[in-house]
Coordinates of C-alpha atoms in Angstrom, one line a residue:
M180 CA 162.5 261.2 166.5
T181 CA 165.4 261.6 164.1
R182 CA 167.0 258.6 162.5
I183 CA 170.8 258.6 162.3
S184 CA 172.4 255.9 160.1
F185 CA 175.2 254.1 161.8
A186 CA 176.6 252.0 158.9
P187 CA 175.9 251.6 155.2
A188 CA 173.3 249.0 154.5
T189 CA 176.0 247.0 152.7
A190 CA 178.3 246.8 155.7
H191 CA 179.1 243.4 157.2
A192 CA 180.2 245.0 160.5
Y193 CA 178.3 242.7 162.8
S194 CA 178.9 239.3 161.2
M195 CA 181.2 237.0 163.1
L196 CA 181.8 235.1 159.9
P197 CA 180.3 235.5 156.4
T198 CA 176.8 234.2 155.9
T199 CA 178.0 231.2 153.9
S200 CA 179.8 229.9 157.0
R201 CA 176.8 229.6 159.3
L202 CA 176.2 226.0 158.3
M203 CA 179.8 224.9 158.4
T204 CA 181.1 222.5 161.0
F205 CA 183.7 223.9 163.5
P206 CA 186.5 221.8 161.9
A207 CA 185.6 223.2 158.5
M208 CA 185.5 226.7 159.9
R209 CA 188.8 226.2 161.6
D210 CA 190.3 225.0 158.3
R211 CA 188.9 227.9 156.4
Y212 CA 189.3 230.7 159.0
G213 CA 192.0 229.3 161.2
D214 CA 194.1 232.5 161.2
F215 CA 191.2 234.6 162.1
L216 CA 190.0 232.3 164.9
R217 CA 193.5 232.2 166.4
G218 CA 193.7 236.0 166.4
W219 CA 190.1 236.4 167.6
G220 CA 190.7 234.1 170.6
G221 CA 193.9 235.8 171.6
P222 CA 194.5 238.8 173.9
E223 CA 194.4 241.1 170.9
G224 CA 191.2 239.7 169.5
H225 CA 189.7 243.1 169.2
L226 CA 192.2 243.8 166.5
A227 CA 191.4 240.7 164.4
T228 CA 189.6 241.6 161.2
M229 CA 186.5 239.4 160.8
P230 CA 186.3 237.7 157.4
G231 CA 184.2 239.9 155.1
G232 CA 184.0 242.6 157.9
E233 CA 186.0 244.6 160.2
S234 CA 187.7 244.4 163.6
L235 CA 186.1 245.2 166.9
S236 CA 188.4 248.2 167.1
D237 CA 187.0 249.5 163.8
V238 CA 183.4 249.0 165.1
D239 CA 184.4 250.8 168.3
A240 CA 185.6 253.8 166.3
R241 CA 182.4 254.0 164.3
A242 CA 180.3 253.7 167.5
G243 CA 182.4 256.5 169.0
R244 CA 181.6 258.7 166.0
L245 CA 177.9 257.9 166.4
L246 CA 178.0 258.7 170.2
D247 CA 179.7 262.0 169.4
A248 CA 177.0 262.9 166.8
L249 CA 174.2 261.9 169.2
A250 CA 175.8 264.1 172.0
L251 CA 175.5 267.1 169.7
R252 CA 171.7 266.6 169.1
D253 CA 169.2 268.6 171.0
E254 CA 166.9 265.8 171.9
P255 CA 166.1 264.6 175.4
A256 CA 166.2 260.9 174.6
V257 CA 167.5 258.6 171.9
A258 CA 166.8 254.9 171.3
L259 CA 169.7 252.9 170.1
V260 CA 169.1 249.5 168.7
T261 CA 172.1 247.4 167.7
H262 CA 174.0 244.1 167.9
N263 CA 175.3 243.0 171.3
F264 CA 178.9 243.4 170.2
V265 CA 178.3 247.1 169.5
L266 CA 176.5 247.4 172.9
R267 CA 179.4 245.8 174.6
L268 CA 181.9 248.1 172.9
I269 CA 179.8 251.2 173.8
I270 CA 179.8 250.0 177.5
C271 CA 183.6 249.5 177.3
R272 CA 183.9 253.0 175.9
V273 CA 181.8 254.5 178.8
L274 CA 183.8 252.5 181.3
G275 CA 187.0 253.7 179.8
V276 CA 188.5 250.2 179.2
G277 CA 188.5 250.4 175.4
A278 CA 187.8 247.7 172.8
G279 CA 190.3 245.4 174.5
G280 CA 187.9 245.0 177.4
F281 CA 185.2 243.6 175.2
R282 CA 185.3 240.2 176.7
S283 CA 184.9 241.5 180.2
V284 CA 181.4 242.9 179.4
T285 CA 178.3 240.8 179.0
V286 CA 175.0 242.1 177.7

């Protein structure tokens, strides 16, 4: 099996909020990340850039590049292990609904 790197080890592509926010109360998160949370919860949430990270559209573009690279490989099977957001974006891509359909897919 060949290993293909999806993202640099230093990337924060999968973090909803930076690690320091995990123990914050929701009111504190709302105060600190209010703009992001309003954008994330809206109809264009896939375009909102996560603090310390990237938008779902950015993740979708990287996932697309990975899928393109995997399609070129001459291997009968590939195991892909990743975060549920990435899986949901890949499913959206396969269904042809794009990153904007992210909330319509559950994994």
